[in-house]
XYZ file of C-alpha atoms in Angstrom:
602
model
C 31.080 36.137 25.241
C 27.730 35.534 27.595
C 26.265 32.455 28.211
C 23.499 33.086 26.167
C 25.819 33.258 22.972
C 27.828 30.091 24.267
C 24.326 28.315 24.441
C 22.999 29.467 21.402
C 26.104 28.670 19.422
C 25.984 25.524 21.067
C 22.790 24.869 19.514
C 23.309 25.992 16.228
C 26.319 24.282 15.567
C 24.113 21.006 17.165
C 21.458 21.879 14.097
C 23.830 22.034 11.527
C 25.351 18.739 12.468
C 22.188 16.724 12.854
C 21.076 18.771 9.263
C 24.312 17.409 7.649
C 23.107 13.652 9.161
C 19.845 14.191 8.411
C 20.934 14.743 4.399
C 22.800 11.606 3.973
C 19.761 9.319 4.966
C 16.977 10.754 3.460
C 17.277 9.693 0.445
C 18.078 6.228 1.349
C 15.824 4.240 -0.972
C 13.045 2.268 0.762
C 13.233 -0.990 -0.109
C 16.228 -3.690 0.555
C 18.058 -4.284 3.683
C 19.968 -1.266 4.019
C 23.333 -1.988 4.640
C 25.091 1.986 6.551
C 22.269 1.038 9.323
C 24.504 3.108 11.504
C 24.027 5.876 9.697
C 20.428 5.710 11.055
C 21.298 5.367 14.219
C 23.963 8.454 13.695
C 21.311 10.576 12.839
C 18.516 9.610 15.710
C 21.442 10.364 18.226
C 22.357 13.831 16.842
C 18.425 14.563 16.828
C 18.345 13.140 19.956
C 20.979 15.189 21.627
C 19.935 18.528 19.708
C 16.151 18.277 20.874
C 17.600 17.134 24.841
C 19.546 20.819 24.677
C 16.979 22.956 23.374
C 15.150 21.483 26.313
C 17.726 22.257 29.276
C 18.675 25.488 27.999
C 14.871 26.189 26.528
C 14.860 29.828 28.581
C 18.439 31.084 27.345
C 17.548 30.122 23.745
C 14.657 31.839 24.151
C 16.743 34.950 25.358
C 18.795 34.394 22.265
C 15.912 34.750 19.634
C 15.327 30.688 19.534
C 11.428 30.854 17.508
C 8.904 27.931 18.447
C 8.732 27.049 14.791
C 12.217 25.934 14.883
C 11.871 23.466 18.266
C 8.564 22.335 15.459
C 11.277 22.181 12.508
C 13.323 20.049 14.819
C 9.808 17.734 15.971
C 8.944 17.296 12.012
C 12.026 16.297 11.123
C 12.113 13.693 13.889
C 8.803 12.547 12.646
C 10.038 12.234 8.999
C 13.084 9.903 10.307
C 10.099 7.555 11.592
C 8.025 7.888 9.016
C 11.253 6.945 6.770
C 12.237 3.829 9.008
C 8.687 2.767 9.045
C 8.541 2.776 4.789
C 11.490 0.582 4.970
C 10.959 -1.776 7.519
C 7.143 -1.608 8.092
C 7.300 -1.415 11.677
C 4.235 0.038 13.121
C 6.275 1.658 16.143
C 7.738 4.205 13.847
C 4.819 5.133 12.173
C 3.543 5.348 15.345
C 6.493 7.687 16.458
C 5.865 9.836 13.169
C 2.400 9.692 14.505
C 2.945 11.579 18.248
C 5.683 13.721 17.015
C 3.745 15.376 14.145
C 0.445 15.780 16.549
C 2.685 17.098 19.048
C 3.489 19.889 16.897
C 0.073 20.533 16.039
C -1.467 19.968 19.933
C 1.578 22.727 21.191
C 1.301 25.047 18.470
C 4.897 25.526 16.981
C 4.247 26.580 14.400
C 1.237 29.471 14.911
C 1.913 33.208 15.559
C 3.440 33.069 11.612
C 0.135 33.901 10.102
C -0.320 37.202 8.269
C 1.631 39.539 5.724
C 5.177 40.237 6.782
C 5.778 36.665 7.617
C 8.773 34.505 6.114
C 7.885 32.336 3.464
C 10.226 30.113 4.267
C 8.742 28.899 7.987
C 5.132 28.932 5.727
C 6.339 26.432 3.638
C 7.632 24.225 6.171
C 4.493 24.473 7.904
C 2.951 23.426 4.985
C 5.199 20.354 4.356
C 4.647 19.510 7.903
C 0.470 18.978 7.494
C 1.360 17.369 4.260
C 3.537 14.665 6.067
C 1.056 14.403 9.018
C -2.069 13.927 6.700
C -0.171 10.959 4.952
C 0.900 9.711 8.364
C -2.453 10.045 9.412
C -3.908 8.332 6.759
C -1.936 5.493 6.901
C -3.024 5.202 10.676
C -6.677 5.384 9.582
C -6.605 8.511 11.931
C -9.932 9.647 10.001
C -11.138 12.045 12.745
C -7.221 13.313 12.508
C -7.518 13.279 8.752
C -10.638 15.775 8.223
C -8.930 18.061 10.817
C -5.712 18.716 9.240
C -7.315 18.584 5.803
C -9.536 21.903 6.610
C -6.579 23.248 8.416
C -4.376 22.653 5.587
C -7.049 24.029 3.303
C -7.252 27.386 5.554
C -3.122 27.864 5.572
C -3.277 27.315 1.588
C -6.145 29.821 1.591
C -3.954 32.365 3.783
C -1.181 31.885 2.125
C -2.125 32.989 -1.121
C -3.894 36.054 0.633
C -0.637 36.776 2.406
C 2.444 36.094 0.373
C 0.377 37.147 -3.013
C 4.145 37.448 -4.664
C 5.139 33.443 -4.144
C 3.373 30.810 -6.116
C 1.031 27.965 -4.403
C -0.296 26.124 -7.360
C 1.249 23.177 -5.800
C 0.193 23.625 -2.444
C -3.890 23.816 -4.210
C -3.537 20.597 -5.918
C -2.642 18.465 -2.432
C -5.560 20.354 -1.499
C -7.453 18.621 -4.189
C -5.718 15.407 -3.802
C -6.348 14.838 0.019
C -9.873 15.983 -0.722
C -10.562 13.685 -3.536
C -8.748 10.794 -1.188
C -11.133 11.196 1.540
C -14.285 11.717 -0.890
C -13.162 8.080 -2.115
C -12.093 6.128 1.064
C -13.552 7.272 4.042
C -17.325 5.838 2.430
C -16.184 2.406 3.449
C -13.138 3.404 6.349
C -15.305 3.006 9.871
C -16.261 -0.273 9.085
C -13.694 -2.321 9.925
C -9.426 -2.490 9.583
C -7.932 -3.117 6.318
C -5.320 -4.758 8.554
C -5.678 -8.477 9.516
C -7.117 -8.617 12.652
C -7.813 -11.139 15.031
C -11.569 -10.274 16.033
C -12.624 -10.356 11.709
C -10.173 -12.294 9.988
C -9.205 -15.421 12.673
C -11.947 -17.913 12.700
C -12.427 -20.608 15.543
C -14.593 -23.233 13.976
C -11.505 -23.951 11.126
C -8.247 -22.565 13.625
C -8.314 -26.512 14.324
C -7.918 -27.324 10.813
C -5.041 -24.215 9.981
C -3.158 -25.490 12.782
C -2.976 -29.430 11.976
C -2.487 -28.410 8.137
C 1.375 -30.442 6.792
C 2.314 -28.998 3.323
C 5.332 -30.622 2.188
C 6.683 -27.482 2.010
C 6.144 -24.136 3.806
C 7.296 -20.920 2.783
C 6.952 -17.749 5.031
C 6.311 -14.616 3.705
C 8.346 -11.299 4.407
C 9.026 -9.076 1.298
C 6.338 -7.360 -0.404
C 6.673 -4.465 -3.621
C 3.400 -2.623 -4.258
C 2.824 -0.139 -7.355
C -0.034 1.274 -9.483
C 0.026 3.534 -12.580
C -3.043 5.008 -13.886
C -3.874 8.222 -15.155
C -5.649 10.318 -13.564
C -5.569 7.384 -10.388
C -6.515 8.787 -6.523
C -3.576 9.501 -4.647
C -2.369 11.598 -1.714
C 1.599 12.286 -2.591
C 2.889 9.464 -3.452
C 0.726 6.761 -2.006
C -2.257 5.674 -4.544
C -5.572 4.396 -3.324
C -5.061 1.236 -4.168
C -1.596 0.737 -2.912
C -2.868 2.597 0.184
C -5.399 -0.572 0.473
C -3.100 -3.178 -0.161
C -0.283 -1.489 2.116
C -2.710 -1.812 5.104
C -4.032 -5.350 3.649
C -0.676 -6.618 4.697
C -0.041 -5.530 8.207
C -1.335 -6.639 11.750
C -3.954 -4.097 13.247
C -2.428 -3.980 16.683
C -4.827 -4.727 19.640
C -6.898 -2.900 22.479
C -5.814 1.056 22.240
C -2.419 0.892 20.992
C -3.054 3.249 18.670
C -5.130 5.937 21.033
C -2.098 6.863 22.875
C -1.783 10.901 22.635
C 0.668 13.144 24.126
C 0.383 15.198 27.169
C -0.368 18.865 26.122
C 3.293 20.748 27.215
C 3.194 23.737 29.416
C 4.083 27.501 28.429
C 7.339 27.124 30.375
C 8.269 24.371 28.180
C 9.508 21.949 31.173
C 6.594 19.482 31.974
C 6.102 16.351 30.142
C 4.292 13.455 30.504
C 6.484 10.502 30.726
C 4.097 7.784 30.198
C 3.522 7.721 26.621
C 6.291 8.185 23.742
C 5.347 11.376 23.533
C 6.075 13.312 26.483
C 10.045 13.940 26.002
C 9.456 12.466 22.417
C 12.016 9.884 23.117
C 14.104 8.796 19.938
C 15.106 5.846 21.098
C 14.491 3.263 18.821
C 14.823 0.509 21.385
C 11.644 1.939 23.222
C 9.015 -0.371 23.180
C 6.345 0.646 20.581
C 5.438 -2.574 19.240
C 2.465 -4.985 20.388
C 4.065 -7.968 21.747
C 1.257 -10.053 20.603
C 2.425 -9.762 17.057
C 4.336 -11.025 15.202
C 6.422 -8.387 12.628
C 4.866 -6.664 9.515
C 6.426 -8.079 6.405
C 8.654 -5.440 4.621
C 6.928 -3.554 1.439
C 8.771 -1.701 -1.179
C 6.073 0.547 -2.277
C 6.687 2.548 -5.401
C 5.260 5.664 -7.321
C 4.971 5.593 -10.808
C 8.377 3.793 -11.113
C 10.025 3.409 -14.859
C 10.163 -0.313 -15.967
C 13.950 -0.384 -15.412
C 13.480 1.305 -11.785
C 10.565 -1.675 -10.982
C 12.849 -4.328 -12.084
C 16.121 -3.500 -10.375
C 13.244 -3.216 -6.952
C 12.242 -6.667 -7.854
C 16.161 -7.615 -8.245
C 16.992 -6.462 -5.161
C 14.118 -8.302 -2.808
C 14.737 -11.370 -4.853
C 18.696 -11.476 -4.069
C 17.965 -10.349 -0.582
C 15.117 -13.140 0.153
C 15.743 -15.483 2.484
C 15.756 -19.565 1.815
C 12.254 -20.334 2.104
C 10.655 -17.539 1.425
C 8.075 -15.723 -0.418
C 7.921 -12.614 -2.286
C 4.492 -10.958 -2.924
C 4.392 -8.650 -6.179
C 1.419 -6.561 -6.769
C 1.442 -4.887 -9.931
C -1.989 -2.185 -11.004
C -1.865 -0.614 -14.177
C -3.549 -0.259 -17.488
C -2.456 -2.441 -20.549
C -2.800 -2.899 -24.405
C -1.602 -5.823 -26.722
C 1.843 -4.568 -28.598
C 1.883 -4.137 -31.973
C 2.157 -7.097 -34.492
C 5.915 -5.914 -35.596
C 7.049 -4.971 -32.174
C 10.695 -3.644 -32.457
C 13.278 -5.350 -30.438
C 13.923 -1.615 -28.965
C 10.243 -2.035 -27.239
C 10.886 -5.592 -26.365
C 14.337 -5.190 -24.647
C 12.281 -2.151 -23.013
C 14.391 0.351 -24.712
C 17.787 -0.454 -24.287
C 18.637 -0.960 -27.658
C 18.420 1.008 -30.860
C 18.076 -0.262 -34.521
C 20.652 0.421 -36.531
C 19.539 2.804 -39.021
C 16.188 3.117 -38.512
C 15.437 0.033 -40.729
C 11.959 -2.154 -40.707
C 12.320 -5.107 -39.166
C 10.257 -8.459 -40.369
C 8.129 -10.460 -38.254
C 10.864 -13.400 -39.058
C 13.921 -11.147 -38.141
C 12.038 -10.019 -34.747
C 11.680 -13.870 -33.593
C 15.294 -14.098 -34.552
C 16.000 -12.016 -31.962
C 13.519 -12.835 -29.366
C 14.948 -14.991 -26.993
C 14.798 -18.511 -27.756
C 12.345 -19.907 -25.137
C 9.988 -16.813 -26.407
C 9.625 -19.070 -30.098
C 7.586 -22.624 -29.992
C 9.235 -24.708 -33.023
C 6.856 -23.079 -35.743
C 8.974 -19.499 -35.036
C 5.772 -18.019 -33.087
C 5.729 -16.184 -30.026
C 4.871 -17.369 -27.182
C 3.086 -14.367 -25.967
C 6.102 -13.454 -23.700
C 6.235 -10.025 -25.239
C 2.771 -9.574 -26.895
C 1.269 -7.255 -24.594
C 2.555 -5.752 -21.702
C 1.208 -3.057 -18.812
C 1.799 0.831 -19.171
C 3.802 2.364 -15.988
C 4.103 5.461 -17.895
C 3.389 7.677 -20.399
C 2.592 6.563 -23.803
C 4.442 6.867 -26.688
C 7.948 6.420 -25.777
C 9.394 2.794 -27.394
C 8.401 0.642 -24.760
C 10.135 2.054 -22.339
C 7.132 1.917 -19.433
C 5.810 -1.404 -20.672
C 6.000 -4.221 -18.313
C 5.738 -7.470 -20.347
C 5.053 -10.602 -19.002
C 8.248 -11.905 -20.225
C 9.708 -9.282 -17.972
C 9.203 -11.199 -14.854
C 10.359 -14.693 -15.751
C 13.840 -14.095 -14.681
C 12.503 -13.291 -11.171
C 10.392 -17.105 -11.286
C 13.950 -18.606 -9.988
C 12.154 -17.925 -6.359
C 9.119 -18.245 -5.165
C 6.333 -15.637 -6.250
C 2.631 -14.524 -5.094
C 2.288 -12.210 -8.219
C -1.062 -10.072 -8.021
C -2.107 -8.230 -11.982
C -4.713 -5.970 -11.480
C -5.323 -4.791 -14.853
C -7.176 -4.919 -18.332
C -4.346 -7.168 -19.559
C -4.022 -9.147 -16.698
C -5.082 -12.465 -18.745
C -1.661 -11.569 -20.734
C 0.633 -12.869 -17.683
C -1.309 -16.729 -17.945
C 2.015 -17.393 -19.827
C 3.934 -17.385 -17.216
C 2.182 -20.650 -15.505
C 4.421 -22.922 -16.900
C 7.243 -20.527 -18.346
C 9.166 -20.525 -14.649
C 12.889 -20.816 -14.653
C 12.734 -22.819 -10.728
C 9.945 -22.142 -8.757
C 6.403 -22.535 -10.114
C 4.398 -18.893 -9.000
C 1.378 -18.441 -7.451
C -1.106 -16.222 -10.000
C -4.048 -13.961 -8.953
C -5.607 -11.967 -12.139
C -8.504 -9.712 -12.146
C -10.884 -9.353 -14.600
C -10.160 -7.682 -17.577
C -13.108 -5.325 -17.118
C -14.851 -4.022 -13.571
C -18.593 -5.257 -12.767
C -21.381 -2.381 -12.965
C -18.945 0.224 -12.884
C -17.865 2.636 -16.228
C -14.093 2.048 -17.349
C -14.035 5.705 -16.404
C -14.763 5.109 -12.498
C -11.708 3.062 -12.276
C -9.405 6.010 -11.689
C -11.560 7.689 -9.516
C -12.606 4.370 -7.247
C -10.009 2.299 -7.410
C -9.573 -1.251 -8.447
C -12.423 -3.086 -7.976
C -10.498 -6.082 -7.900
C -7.803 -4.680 -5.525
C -10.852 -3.372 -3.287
C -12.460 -7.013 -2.997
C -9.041 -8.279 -2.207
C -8.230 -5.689 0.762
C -12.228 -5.293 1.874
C -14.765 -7.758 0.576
C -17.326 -6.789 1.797
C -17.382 -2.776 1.402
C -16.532 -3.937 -2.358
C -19.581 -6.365 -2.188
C -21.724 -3.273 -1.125
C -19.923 -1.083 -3.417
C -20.748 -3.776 -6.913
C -24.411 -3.626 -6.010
C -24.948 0.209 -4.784
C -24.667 -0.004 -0.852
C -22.859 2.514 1.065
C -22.435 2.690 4.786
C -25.739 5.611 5.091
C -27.936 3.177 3.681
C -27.419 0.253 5.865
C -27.853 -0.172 9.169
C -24.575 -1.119 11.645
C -26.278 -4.159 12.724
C -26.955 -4.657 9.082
C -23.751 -4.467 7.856
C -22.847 -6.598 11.220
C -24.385 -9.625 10.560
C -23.361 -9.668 7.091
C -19.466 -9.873 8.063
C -20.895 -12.637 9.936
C -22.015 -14.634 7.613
C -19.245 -13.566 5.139
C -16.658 -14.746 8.199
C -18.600 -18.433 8.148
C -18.242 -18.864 4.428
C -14.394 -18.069 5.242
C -14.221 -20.713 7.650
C -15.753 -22.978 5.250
C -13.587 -22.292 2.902
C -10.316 -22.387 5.123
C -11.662 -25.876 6.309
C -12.430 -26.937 3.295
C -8.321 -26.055 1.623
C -7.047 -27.204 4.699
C -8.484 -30.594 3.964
C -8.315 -30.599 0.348
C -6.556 -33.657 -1.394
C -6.664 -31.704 -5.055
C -4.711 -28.275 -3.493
C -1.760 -27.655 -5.549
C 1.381 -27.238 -3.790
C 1.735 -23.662 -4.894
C -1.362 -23.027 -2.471
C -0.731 -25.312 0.105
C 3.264 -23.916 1.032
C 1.601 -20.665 1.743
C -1.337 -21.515 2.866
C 0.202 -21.195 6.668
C 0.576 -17.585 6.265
C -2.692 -15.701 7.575
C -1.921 -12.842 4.683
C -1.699 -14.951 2.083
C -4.300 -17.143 3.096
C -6.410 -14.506 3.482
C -5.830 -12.927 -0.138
C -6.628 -16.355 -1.098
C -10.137 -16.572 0.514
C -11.205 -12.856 -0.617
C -9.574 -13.879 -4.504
C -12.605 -17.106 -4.209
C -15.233 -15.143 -2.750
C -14.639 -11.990 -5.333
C -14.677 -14.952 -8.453
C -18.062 -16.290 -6.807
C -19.493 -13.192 -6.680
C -18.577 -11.988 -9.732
C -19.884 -15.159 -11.512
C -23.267 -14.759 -10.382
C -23.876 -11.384 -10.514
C -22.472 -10.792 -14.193
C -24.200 -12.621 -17.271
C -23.421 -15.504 -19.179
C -22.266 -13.805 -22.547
C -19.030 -12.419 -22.252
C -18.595 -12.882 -18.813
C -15.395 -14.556 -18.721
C -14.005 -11.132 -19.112
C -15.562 -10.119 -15.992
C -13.950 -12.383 -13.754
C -10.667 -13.128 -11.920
C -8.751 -16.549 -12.151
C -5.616 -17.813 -11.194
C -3.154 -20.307 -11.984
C -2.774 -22.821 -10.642
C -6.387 -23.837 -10.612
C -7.350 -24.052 -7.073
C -9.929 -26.822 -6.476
C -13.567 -27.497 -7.869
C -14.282 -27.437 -4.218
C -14.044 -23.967 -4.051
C -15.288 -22.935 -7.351
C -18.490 -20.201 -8.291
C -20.505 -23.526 -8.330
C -19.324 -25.302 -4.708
C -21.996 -25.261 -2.368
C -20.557 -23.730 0.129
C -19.976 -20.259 -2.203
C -23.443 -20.590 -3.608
C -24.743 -20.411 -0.208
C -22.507 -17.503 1.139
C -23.534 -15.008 -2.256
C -27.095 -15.955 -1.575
C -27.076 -15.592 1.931
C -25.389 -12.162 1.529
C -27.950 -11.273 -1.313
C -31.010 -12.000 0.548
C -29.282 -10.176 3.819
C -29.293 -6.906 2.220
C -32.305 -7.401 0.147
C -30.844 -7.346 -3.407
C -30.987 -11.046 -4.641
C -32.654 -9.633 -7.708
C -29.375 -8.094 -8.897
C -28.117 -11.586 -9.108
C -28.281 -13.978 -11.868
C -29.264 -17.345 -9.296
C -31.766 -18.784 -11.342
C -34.093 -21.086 -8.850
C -30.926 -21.770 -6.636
C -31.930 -18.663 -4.442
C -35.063 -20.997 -3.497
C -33.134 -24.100 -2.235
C -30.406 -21.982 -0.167
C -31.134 -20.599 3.576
């Protein structure tokens, strides 16, 4: 036997293993602390040792028929390992890794020369999956230049594809077109202006950092477990990652400093030897010790984020973080989706979610059902309590109750502490649980139960209003009253996060000082991404209050429970001022409903 076969042997048998590895974490769900963390590390080191051969014996496997599209199999997969540590953990360094192995592969070319008829399939559609996986990466990174290049080169391969293997079936394949298409059409208006992520230059404010620092709650609760999820029909979405969750993902992460994120990797040479070393590109180095993380900062808090889960999938999630939190901590649930009020003789089968069945089929009274609703879902005159009167759909229709999330659903979970976000038409519906909790009292944010100036049918295809003011106030403050990015000028739009930034001070001064700010607020009021949720929720209320009118507008508008104070209300001075000031600053004060307090502001 030559050396070539002992070296290509070598190698294969080095694939197969790391393949094998590769299998048994993939799957691994993304969300808990995962407790066969070696298996991780099992798998990095078989990658790691497969992609160090093929790069001392690159030449003989080259001899031995080794194709560049499998050294860019090997990259991708690398880069999905990343990508997968970075969905459960939310550290930026591996989506960062993801990020330089995946543009790697595109920068040296792996997989080109497969274009044309005669071609396998099979190495198409992993080229395919690869610009799938790099677009999401990519978007996540806010890589926008990236974005719109590997959308039109996606577009191109899905256009030769169907030219060239006219026998195999890309229906698929058209409708990520379509999806990343849509997603751009729908969040790149707003993308350049500034990071959804909390950032130090936008969302840290001097004049009140005096007041944050000296504020003494009598208890303080940090924040480190997030779950995100949406269901709508007909919602934006690139695979699994919906606008809105896409928002609120980056809404809850640190935007690292300076140009960590413009580091690229050295172009390799034809002989496949040189590498630049001083990146984490370069050798693409697996080791997940390598320093990839800005030391200014401290870690992302975890998010479980979940696509179109069932009810039962959403609360065994929530079961999960809640058993795993640690003492004196918070859990942050945001929950988007469309709701309806049950009907009057809801069955116990749609209450229980499904996990019941009536025994033969037989009607069941409105005094047999609150015989077998729970007791504390029956006040003393044998009413409900609203527990299970309406609920939000995380599914398709029509199927007992098993999608519907009902408010009553989350009570168990109230035995620690909650930030619970309901961005939905029914979103008044979960008021009952202020009051209702089995140990800790929860923090509430609602939206309104209807968007401002935009047509129920827009919601799908924008995004939550609410969800938008929440993760960028003032793109959504443009967005209520018409603005987009063309029609204003950058020092336009500049000086307008200026003087939305000095209302936030205001306000951050104003809780810090508060003598009226329930203790819900105050334990989390330490934590800048909670704190800052809090600020956008008050200036997305005030805004909404005086640009809807009077009649009917209550449905219009957010609250939350517990109240925070009068001090911050629609009426406080300090949030007249800001809407006005931001009115008259982009010239559109008449789309407001001021009255003569326009005239006394400024």
């Amino acid at each position: 036997m030559s050396n070539n076969d002992v070296v290509s042997r070598t190698f294969r048998a080095l694939v197969e293993s790391a393949d094998r590895k590769f299998a048994r974490v993939r799957d691994v769900p993304a969300y808990g602390r995962v407790q066969n963390q070696h298996y991780f590390h099992k798998v990095f080191k078989a990658y790691m040792r497969l992609w160090k051969y093929q790069q001392e014996n690159r030449g003989k496997l080259v001899e031995s028929g080794l194709n560049r599209w499998e050294i860019g199999e090997i990259a991708s997969r690398i880069g999905q390992l990343y990508f997968g540590q970075y969905m459960r953990t939310s550290e930026a360094r591996f989506l960062v890794e993801a990020y330089v192995f995946y543009e790697a592969i595109l920068y040296r070319r792996y997989f080109e020369g497969f274009k044309g008829p005669g071609k396998d399939v099979g190495v198409r559609f992993k080229e395919l999956r690869f610009y799938a996986r790099f677009l999401l990466v990519s978007l996540i990174l806010n890589r926008t230049e990236m974005v719109k290049l590997l959308a039109d080169r996606f577009k191109s391969l899905v256009d030769d594809s169907k030219v060239n293997f006219r026998e195999t079936n890309f229906k698929e394949w058209r409708q990520v077109v379509q999806e990343i298409v849509r997603f751009m059409n729908d969040d790149t208006a707003f993308m350049n202006v500034r990071p959804l992520r909390y950032c130090a230059t936008f969302d840290s404010y001097p004049a009140s950092l005096p007041y944050v620092a000296r504020f003494h709650a009598k208890k303080v609760l940090k924040f480190q477990d997030a779950l995100l999820t949406s269901y709508h029909r007909n919602e934006v979405k690139f695979a699994e990652l919906t606008l809105d969750t896409h928002r609120m993902l980056q809404c809850l992460e640190w935007e690292p400093s300076g140009s960590f994120y413009q580091k690229h990797p050295a172009e390799i040479k034809e002989n496949g030897i040189s590498y630049d070393h001083s990146g984490a590109s370069g050798l693409i180095d697996m080791n997940l010790a390598a320093d990839m993380t800005d030391p200014t900062l401290p870690p992302n808090p975890r998010k479980a984020i979940l696509y179109r889960p069932s009810v039962t999938h959403l609360i065994a999630v929530m079961a999960t973080i809640c058993e795993e939190l640690p003492p004196d901590s918070i859990m942050l649930v945001y929950l988007s989706a469309s709701g309806k009020a049950s009907r009057s003789n809801v069955t116990q089968t749609e209450i229980l979610g499904g996990s019941q069945k009536l025994s033969k089929n037989k009607v069941v009274s409105i005094h047999e059902q609150n015989n077998t609703l729970p007791e504390s879902c029956v006040n003393d005159k044998g009413e409900s309590s609203g527990y299970y009167d309406k609920y939000l759909w995380f599914g398709p229709r029509g199927n007992n109750g098993l999608n519907n999330l009902y408010p009553g659903d989350i009570i168990p979970f109230t035995r620690r502490p909650l930030f619970l976000i309901i961005d939905s038409d029914n979103s008044h519906a979960f008021k009952v649980l202020h009051g209702a909790e089995r140990g800790e009292r929860a923090a509430l944010l609602l939206s309104p139960l209807r968007p401002a100036n935009l047509p129920d049918a827009n919601i799908a295809q924008n995004g939550s209003q609410f969800t938008f003011f929440l993760t960028a106030p003032l793109s959504a403050f443009c967005q209520l009253v018409g603005l987009s990015p063309p029609d204003t000028e950058t020092d336009v739009y500049s000086d307008a996060e200026k003087i939305l930034s000095t209302a936030f001070s205001e306000l951050e001064v104003i809780l810090c000082t508060s003598k009226s700010l329930d203790l819900v607020w105050a334990q989390v009021l330490l934590d800048p991404f909670l704190r800052r949720l809090i600020l956008r929720f008050i200036f997305c209320r005030s805004v909404l209050s005086f640009f809807c009118l009077s009649q009917n507008s209550d449905q219009y508008l957010p609250s939350c429970l517990p109240l925070l104070p009068d001090s911050v209300s629609p009426d406080s001075e300090v949030m007249q001022a800001a809407v006005v000031r931001l009115a008259k600053h982009f010239k559109i004060a008449h789309r407001f409903h001021f009255g003569d307090m326009e005239l006394d502001v400024m």
